[in-house]
Short mmCIF file of C-alpha atoms in Angstrom, two decimals:
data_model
loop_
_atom_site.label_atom_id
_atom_site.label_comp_id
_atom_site.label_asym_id
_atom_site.label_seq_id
_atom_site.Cartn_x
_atom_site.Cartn_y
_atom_site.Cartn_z
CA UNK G 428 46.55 -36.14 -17.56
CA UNK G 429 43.12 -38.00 -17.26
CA UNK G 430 41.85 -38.08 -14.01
CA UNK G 431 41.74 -41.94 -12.55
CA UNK G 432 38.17 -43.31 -12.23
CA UNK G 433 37.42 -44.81 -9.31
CA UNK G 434 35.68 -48.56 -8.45
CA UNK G 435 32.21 -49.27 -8.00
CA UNK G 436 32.63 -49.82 -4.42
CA UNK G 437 34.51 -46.44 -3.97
CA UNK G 438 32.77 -44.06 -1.32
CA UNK G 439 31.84 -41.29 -2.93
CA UNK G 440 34.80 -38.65 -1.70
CA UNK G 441 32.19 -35.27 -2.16
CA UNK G 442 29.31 -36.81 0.07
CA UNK G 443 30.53 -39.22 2.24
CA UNK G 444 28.02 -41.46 0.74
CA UNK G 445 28.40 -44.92 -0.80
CA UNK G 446 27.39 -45.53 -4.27
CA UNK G 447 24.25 -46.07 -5.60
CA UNK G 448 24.05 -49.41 -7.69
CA UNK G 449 19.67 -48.54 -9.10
CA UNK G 450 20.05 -49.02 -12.91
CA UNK G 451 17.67 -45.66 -13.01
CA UNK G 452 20.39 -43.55 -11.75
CA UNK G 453 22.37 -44.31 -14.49
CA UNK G 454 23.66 -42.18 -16.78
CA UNK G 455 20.91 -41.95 -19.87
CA UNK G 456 22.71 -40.69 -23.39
CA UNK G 457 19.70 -38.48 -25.79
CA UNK G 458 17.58 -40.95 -27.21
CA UNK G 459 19.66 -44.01 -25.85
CA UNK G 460 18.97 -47.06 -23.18
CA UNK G 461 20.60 -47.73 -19.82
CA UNK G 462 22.94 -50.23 -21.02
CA UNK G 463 23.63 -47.86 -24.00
CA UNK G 464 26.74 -46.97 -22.38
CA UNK G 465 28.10 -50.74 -23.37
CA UNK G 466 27.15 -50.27 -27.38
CA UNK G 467 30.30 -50.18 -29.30
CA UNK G 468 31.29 -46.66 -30.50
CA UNK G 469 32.46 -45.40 -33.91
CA UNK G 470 35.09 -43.14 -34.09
CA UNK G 471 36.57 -43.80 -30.61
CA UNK G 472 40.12 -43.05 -30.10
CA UNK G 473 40.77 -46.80 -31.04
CA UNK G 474 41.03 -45.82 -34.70
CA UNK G 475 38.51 -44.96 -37.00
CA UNK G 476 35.79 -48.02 -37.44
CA UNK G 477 37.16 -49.72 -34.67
CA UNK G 478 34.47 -50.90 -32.54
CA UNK G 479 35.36 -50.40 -29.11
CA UNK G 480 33.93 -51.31 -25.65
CA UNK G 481 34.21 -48.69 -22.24
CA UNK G 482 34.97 -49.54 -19.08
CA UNK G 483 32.05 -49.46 -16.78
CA UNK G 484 31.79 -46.65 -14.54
CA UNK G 485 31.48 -45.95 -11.12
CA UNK G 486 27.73 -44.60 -10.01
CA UNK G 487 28.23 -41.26 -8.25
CA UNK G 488 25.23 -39.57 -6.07
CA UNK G 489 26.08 -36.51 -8.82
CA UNK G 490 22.50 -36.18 -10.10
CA UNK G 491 22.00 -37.63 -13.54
CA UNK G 492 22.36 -36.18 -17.43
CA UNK G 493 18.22 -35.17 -18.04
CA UNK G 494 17.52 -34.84 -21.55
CA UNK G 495 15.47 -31.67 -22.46
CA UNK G 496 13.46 -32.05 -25.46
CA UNK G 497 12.99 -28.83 -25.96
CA UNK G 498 17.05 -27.67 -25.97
CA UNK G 499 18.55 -26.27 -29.64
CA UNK G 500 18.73 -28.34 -32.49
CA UNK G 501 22.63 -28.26 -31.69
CA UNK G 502 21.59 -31.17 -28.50
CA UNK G 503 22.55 -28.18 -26.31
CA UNK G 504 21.09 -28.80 -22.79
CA UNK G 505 22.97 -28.01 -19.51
CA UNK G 506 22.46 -28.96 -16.38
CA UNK G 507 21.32 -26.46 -13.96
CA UNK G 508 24.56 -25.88 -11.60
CA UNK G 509 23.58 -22.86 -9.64
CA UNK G 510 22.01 -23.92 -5.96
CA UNK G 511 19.33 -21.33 -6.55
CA UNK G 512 18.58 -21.90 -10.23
CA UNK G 513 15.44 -24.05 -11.10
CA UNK G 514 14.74 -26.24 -14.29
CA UNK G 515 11.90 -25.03 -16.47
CA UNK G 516 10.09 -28.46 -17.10
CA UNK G 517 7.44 -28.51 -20.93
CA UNK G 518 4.33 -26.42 -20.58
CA UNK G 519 1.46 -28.47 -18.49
CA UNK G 520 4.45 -30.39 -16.45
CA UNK G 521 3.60 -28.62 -13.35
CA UNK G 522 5.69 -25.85 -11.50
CA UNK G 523 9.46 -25.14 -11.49
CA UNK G 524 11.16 -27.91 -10.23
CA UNK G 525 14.77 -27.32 -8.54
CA UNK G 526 17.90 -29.50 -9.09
CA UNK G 527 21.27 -29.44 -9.15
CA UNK G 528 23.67 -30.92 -6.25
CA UNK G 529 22.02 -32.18 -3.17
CA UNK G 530 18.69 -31.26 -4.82
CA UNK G 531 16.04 -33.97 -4.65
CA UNK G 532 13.20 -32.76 -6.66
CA UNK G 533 11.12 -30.95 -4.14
CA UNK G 534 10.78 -27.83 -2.14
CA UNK G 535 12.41 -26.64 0.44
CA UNK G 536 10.09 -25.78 3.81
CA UNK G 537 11.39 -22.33 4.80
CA UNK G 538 12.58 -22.16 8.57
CA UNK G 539 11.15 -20.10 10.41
CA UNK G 540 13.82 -17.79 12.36
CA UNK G 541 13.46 -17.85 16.16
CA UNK G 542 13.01 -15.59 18.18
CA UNK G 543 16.10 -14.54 21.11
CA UNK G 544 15.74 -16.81 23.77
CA UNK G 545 15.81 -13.30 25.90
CA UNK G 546 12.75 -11.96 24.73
CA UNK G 547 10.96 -15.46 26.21
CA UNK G 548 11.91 -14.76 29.52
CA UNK G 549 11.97 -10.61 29.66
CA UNK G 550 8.88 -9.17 31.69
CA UNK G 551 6.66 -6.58 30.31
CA UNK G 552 7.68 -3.52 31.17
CA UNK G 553 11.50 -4.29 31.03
CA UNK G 554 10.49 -5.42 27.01
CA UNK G 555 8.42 -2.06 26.72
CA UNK G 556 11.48 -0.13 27.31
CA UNK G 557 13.99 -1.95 25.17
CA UNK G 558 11.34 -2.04 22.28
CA UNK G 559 11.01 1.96 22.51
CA UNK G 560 15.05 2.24 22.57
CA UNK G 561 14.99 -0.19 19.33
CA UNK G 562 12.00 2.13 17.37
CA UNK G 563 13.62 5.55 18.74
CA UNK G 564 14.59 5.84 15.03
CA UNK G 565 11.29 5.97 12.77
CA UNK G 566 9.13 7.91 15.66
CA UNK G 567 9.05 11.68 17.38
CA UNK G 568 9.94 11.89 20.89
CA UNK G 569 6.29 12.61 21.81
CA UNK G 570 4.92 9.49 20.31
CA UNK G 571 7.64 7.62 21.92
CA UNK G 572 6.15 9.08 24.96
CA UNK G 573 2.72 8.28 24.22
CA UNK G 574 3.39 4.32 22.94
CA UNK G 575 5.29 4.47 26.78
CA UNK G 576 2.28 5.48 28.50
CA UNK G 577 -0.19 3.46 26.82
CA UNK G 578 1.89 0.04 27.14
CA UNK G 579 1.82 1.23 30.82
CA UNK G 580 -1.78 1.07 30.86
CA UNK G 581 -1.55 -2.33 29.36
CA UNK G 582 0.77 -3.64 31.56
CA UNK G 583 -1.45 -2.18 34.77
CA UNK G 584 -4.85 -3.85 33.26
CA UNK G 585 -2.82 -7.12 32.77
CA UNK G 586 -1.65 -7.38 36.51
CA UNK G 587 -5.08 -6.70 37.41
CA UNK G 588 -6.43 -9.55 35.47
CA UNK G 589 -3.60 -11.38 37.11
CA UNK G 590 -1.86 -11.98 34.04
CA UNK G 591 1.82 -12.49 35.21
CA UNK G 592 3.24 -14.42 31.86
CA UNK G 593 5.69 -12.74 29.17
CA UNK G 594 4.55 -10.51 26.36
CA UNK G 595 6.36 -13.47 24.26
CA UNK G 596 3.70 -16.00 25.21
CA UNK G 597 0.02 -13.84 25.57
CA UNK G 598 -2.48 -15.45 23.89
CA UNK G 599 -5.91 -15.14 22.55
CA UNK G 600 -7.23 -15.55 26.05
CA UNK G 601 -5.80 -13.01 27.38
CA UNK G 602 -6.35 -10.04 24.36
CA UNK G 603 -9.72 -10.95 25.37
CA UNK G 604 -10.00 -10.52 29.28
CA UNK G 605 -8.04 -7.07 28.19
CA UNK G 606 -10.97 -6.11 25.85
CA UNK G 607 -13.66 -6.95 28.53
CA UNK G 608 -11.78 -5.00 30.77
CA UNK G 609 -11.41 -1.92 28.93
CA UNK G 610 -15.22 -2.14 28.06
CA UNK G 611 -16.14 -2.25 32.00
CA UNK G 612 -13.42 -0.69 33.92
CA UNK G 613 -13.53 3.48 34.50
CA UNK G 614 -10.86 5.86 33.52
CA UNK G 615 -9.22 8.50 35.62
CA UNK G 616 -11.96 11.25 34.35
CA UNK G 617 -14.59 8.95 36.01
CA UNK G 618 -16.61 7.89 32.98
CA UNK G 619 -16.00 4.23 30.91
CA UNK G 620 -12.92 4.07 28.38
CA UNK G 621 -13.97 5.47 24.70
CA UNK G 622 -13.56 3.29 21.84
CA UNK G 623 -10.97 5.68 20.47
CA UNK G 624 -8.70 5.23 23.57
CA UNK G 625 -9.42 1.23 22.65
CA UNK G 626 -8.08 1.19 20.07
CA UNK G 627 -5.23 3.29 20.15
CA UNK G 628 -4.08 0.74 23.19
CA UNK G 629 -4.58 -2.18 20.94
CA UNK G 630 -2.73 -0.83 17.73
CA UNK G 631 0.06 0.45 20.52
CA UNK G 632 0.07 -3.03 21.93
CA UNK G 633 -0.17 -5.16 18.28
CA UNK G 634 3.15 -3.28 17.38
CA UNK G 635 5.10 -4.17 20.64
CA UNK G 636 4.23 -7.55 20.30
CA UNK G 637 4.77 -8.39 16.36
CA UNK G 638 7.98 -6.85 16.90
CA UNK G 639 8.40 -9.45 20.33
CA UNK G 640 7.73 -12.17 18.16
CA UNK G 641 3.92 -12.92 19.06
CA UNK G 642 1.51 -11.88 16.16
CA UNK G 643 -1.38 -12.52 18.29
CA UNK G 644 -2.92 -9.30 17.56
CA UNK G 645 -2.69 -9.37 14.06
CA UNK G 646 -3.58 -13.19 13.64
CA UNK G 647 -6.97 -12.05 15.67
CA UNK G 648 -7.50 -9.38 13.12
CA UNK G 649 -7.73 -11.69 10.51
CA UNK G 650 -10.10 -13.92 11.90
CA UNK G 651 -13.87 -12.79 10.09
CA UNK G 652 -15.83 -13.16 13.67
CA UNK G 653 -13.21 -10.65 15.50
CA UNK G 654 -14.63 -6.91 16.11
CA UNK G 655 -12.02 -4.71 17.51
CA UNK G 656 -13.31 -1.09 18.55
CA UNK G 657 -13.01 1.39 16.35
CA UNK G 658 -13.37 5.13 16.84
CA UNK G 659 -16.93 6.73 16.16
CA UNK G 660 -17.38 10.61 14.85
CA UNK G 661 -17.30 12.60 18.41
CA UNK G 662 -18.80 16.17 17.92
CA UNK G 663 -16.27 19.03 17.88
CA UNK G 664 -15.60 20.26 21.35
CA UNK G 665 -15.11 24.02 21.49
CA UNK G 666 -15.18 26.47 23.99
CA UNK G 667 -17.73 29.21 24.16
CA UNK G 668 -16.73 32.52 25.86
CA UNK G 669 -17.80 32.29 29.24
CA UNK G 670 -15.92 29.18 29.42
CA UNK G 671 -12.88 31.27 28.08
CA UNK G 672 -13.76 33.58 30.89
CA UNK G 673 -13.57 31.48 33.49
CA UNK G 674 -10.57 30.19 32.98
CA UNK G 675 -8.89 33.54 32.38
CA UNK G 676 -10.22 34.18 35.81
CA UNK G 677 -8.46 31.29 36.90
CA UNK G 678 -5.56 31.45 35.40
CA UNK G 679 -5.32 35.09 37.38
CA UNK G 680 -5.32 33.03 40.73
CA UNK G 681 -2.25 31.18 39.70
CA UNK G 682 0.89 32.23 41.23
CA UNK G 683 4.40 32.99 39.90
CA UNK G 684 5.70 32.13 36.38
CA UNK G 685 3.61 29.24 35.89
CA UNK G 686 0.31 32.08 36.66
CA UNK G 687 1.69 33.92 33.84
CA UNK G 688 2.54 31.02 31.52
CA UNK G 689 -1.23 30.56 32.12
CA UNK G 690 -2.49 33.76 31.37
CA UNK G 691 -0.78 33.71 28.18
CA UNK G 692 -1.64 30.70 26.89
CA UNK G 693 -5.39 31.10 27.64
CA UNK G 694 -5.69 34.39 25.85
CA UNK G 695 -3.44 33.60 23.15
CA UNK G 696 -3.76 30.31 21.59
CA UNK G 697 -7.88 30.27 20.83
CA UNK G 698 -6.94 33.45 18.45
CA UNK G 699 -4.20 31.81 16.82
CA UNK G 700 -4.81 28.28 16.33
CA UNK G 701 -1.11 27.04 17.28
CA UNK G 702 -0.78 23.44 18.77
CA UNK G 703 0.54 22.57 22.38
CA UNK G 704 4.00 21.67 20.99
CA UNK G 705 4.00 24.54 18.41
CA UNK G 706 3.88 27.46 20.77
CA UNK G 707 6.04 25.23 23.69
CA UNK G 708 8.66 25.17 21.29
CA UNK G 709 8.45 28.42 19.58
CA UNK G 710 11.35 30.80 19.38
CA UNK G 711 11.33 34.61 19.92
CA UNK G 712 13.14 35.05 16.72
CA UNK G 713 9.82 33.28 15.52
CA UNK G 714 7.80 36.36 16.02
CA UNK G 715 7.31 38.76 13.27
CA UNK G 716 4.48 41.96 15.20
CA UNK G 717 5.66 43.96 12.02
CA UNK G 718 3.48 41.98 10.10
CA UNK G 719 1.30 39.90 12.88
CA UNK G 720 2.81 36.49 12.42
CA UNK G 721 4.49 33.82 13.67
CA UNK G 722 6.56 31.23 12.35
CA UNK G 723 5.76 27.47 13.42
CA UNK G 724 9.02 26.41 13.10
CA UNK G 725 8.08 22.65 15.05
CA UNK G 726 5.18 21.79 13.57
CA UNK G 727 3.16 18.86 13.47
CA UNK G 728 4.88 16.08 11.39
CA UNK G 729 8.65 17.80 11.81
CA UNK G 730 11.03 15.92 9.73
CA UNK G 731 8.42 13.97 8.29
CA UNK G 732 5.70 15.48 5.95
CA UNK G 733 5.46 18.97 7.32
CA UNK G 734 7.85 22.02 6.77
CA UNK G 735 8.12 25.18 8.97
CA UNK G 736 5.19 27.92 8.14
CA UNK G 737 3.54 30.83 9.25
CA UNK G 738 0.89 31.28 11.23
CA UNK G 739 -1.47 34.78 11.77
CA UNK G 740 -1.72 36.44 15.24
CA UNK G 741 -5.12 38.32 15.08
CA UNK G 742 -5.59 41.60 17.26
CA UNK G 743 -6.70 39.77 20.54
CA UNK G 744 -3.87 37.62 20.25
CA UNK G 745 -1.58 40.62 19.77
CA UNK G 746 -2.41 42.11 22.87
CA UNK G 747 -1.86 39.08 25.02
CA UNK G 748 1.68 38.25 23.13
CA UNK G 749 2.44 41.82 23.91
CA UNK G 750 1.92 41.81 27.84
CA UNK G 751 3.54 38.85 27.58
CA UNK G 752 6.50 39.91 26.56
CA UNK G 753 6.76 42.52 29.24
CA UNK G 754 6.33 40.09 31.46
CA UNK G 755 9.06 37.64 30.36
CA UNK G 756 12.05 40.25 29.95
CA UNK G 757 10.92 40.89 34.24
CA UNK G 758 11.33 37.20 34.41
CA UNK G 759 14.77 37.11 32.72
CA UNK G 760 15.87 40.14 34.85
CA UNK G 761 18.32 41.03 31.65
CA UNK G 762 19.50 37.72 30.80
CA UNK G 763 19.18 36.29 27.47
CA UNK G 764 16.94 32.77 26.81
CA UNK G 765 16.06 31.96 22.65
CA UNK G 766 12.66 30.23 23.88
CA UNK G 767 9.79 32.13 23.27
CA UNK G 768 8.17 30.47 27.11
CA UNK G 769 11.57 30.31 29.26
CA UNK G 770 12.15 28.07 31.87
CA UNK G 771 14.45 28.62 35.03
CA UNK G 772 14.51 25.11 36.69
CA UNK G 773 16.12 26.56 39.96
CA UNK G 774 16.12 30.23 41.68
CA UNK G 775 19.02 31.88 40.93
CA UNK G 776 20.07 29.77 37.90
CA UNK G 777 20.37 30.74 34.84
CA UNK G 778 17.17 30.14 32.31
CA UNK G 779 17.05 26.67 30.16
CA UNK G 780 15.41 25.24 27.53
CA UNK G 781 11.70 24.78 26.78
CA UNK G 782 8.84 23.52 28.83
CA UNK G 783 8.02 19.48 28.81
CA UNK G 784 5.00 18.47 27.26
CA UNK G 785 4.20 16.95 31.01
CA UNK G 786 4.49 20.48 32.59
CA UNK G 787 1.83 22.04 30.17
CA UNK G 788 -0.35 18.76 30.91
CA UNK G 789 -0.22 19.40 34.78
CA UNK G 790 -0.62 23.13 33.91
CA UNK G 791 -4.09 22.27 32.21
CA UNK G 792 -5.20 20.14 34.73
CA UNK G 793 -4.43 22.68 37.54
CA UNK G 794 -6.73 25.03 35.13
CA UNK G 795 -9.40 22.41 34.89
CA UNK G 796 -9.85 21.84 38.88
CA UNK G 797 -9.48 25.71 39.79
CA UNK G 798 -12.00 26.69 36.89
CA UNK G 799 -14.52 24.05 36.83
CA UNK G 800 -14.57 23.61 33.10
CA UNK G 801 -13.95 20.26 32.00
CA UNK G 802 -11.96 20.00 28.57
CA UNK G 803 -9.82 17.05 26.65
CA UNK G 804 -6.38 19.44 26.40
CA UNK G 805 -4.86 22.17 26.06
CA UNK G 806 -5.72 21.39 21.73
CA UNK G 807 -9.02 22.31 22.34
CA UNK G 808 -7.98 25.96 21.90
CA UNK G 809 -7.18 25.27 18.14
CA UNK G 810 -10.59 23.60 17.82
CA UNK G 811 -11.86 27.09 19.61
CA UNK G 812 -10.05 29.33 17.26
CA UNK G 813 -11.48 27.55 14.16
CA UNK G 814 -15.16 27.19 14.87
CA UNK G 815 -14.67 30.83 16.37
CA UNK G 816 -13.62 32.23 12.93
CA UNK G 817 -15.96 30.41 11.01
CA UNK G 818 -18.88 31.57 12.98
CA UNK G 819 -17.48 35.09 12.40
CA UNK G 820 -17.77 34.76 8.24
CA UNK G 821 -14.66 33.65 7.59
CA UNK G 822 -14.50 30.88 4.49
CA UNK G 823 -13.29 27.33 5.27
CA UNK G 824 -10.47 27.74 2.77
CA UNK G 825 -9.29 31.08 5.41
CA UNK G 826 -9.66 28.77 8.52
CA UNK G 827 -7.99 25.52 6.63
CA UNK G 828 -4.84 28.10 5.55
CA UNK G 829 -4.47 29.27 9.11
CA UNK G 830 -4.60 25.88 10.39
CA UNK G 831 -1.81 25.11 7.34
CA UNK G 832 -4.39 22.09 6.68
CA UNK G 833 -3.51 20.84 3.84
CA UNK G 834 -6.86 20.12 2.78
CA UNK G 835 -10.59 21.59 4.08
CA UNK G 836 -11.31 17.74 4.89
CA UNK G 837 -9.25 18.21 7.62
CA UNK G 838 -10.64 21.13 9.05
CA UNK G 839 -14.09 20.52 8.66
CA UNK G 840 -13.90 16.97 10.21
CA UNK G 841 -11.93 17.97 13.48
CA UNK G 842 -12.12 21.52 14.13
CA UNK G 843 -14.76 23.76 12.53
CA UNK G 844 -18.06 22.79 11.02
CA UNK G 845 -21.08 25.08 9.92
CA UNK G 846 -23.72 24.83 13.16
CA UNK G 847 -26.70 23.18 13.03
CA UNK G 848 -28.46 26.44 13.91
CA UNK G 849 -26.83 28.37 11.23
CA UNK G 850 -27.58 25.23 8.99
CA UNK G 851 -30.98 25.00 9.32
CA UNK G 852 -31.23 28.68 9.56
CA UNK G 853 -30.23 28.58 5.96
CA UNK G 854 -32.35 25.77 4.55
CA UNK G 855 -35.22 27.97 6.05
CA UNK G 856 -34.60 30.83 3.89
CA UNK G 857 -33.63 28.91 0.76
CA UNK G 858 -37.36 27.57 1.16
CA UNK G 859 -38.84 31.29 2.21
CA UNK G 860 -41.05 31.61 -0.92
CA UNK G 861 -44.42 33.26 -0.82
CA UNK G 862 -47.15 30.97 -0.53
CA UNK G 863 -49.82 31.14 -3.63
CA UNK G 864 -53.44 30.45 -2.53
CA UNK G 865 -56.12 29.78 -5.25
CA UNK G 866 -59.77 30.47 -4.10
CA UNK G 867 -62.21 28.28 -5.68
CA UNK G 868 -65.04 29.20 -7.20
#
């Protein structure tokens, strides 16, 4: 049963619309006329060769027949139904253009998604911590850390601009006042901020904020007349042996387990080359004397790029592990901890897990004050060990293995170089040649 047509004046029941009444929006057979739809027919269902008038029709706001010329020779052409589909107009007609129902010809504007109203309104620091909770995921817990401290920083140097607005709504402006004040103000070592720290504060700070909602950052960065600071080449800082000495000598004025934490670590790590976190983490079942090693089973990169690997533990380094050892199983008094450097929070309780990262911080710094030497961390050791076997004849490929490097690049940009003495020592004799004089006659 044929579905009844409806007037001209009937509201169009799938739009709420009335009907259109434009001649143009009328339905256009292939190759006919407007009014082509009031031709008689042949072959209509009148009889055959009877000529036969249809009814008009009502005008819909269903978007017309379009004729493509270039469809099958069959007069196949379809209109494009699907809300996403586009209609692929001749070549030189321009770009895709989109119909189908509700479509009028032209693009759609994407919207832009907005942001939570919450994050408008949410101060700094209260931000900082929900946007370290929301990246706990893709990061390690010491960068976590890190990003923590430095948006700290950030949000001290904005209250002392007098900055009080959301991270939501900072603006050029005030990137700017932060810049000047990084470039002027004094760190807690006494000297002006580096350029490194700079910019590590600025890429900590561009993240926190594209993920608030407020490029500003990265809209500056695209602007050709911005220049951010950028870290410069800093000479390798290593520590020579009466450095070493003095803060052995220090480290023997420090009282209790903490003294003997110290001890250890100054005599142990510039002869093996292990990281802060590598040997704070390391496991007595990591040791292996029978063949001097040790297994860095948390190294740099854990979980990420990096896989568990040994490292060597040189003669000097043996000695130190040893007396260690002695002195931890008097620590434990017979009790049983799997961390290489125990920890017993509380007297009389029982031993825990591994030192914090903070407690071997305020463990360098108490170093630093008692021995007067003034280094960047606890790292500096592994710098120390490098440059240390390198100036003893060891290859770069040796030191870059030790280091598990996985390139020399690595090891000769950061940690151990040929000197400048030794350089030019050897561009001296590769131009030692005996000096011809020719008397004249």
């Amino acid at each position: 049963m044929k579905e009844p047509r409806r007037a001209d004046g009937a509201q169009n029941q799938r739009t709420g619309e009335a009907p259109t009444h434009d001649p143009i929006m009328r339905e256009q057979e292939p190759g006919g006329h407007a009014n082509s739809r009031n031709k008689p027919k042949k072959g209509s269902c009148g009889g055959a060769g009877e000529n036969r008038e249809e009814p008009h029709r009502a005008e819909t706001s269903i978007a017309p027949y379009r004729h493509i010329p270039s469809a099958s020779e069959d007069g196949e052409s379809s209109l494009v139904e699907d809300w996403n589909e586009t209609q692929q107009l001749p070549a030189g007609a321009g770009a895709e253009t989109p119909v189908g129902r509700g479509t009028t010809g032209k693009r759609r504007r994407r919207r832009w998604t907005r942001r939570p109203t919450w994050m408008d309104r949410a101060p700094f620091l209260t931000a900082a911590r929900r946007y370290l909770r929301d990246v706990r995921a893709f990061y390690r817990e010491s960068m976590l850390e890190r990003y923590g401290r430095d948006l700290r920083t950030v949000y001290r140097d904005l209250q002392a601009l007098g900055v009080e607005t959301t991270p939501a709504k900072l603006r050029e402006g005030h990137i700017k006042g932060l810049l000047l004040r990084w470039q002027t103000r004094t760190t807690t070592h006494g000297g002006p901020m580096e350029a490194a720290s700079q910019e590590k504060l600025l890429t900590v700070l561009d993240g926190f904020l594209t993920w608030m909602g407020n490029p500003v950052v990265s809209r500056m960065r695209q602007q050709r007349h911005v220049r951010f600071p950028h870290a410069v080449p800093k000479p390798i800082q290593v520590l020579n042996p009466e450095d070493l000495a003095r803060l052995r000598e220090a480290a023997e004025g420090t009282s209790g387990w903490p003294g003997r934490v110290a001890r250890f670590l100054v005599a142990f790590l510039p002869y093996s080359g292990l990281r802060p976190k590598e040997i704070r983490l390391a496991r007595l079942a990591d040791l292996d004397l029978g063949r001097g090693r040790i297994l860095v089973s948390h190294p740099k990169g854990e979980n990420a790029w990096a896989a568990p690997d040994y490292a060597p533990i040189p003669p000097p380094a043996r000695e130190a592990l040893e007396d260690f050892l002695a002195e931890r199983e008097a620590y434990l008094a017979g009790e049983s901890c799997e961390w290489l450097i125990p920890l017993r929070r509380y007297r009389g309780t029982e031993p825990t897990g591994p030192w914090s990262a903070a407690m071997l911080r305020k463990l360098k710094a108490e170093l630093q004050s008692r021995s007067g030497v003034s280094f960047r961390g606890l790292k500096t050791f592994r710098a120390t060990f490098a440059q240390s076997a390198k100036d003893g004849g060891a290859t770069i490929e040796a030191v870059s293995r030790a280091m598990r490097h996985r390139s020399t690049k690595t090891t000769e940009a950061f940690y151990a170089r040929i000197r400048a003495d030794d350089a030019f020592r050897e561009i001296e004799r590769a131009f030692e040649k005996p000096v011809v004089r020719i008397e004249r006659t």
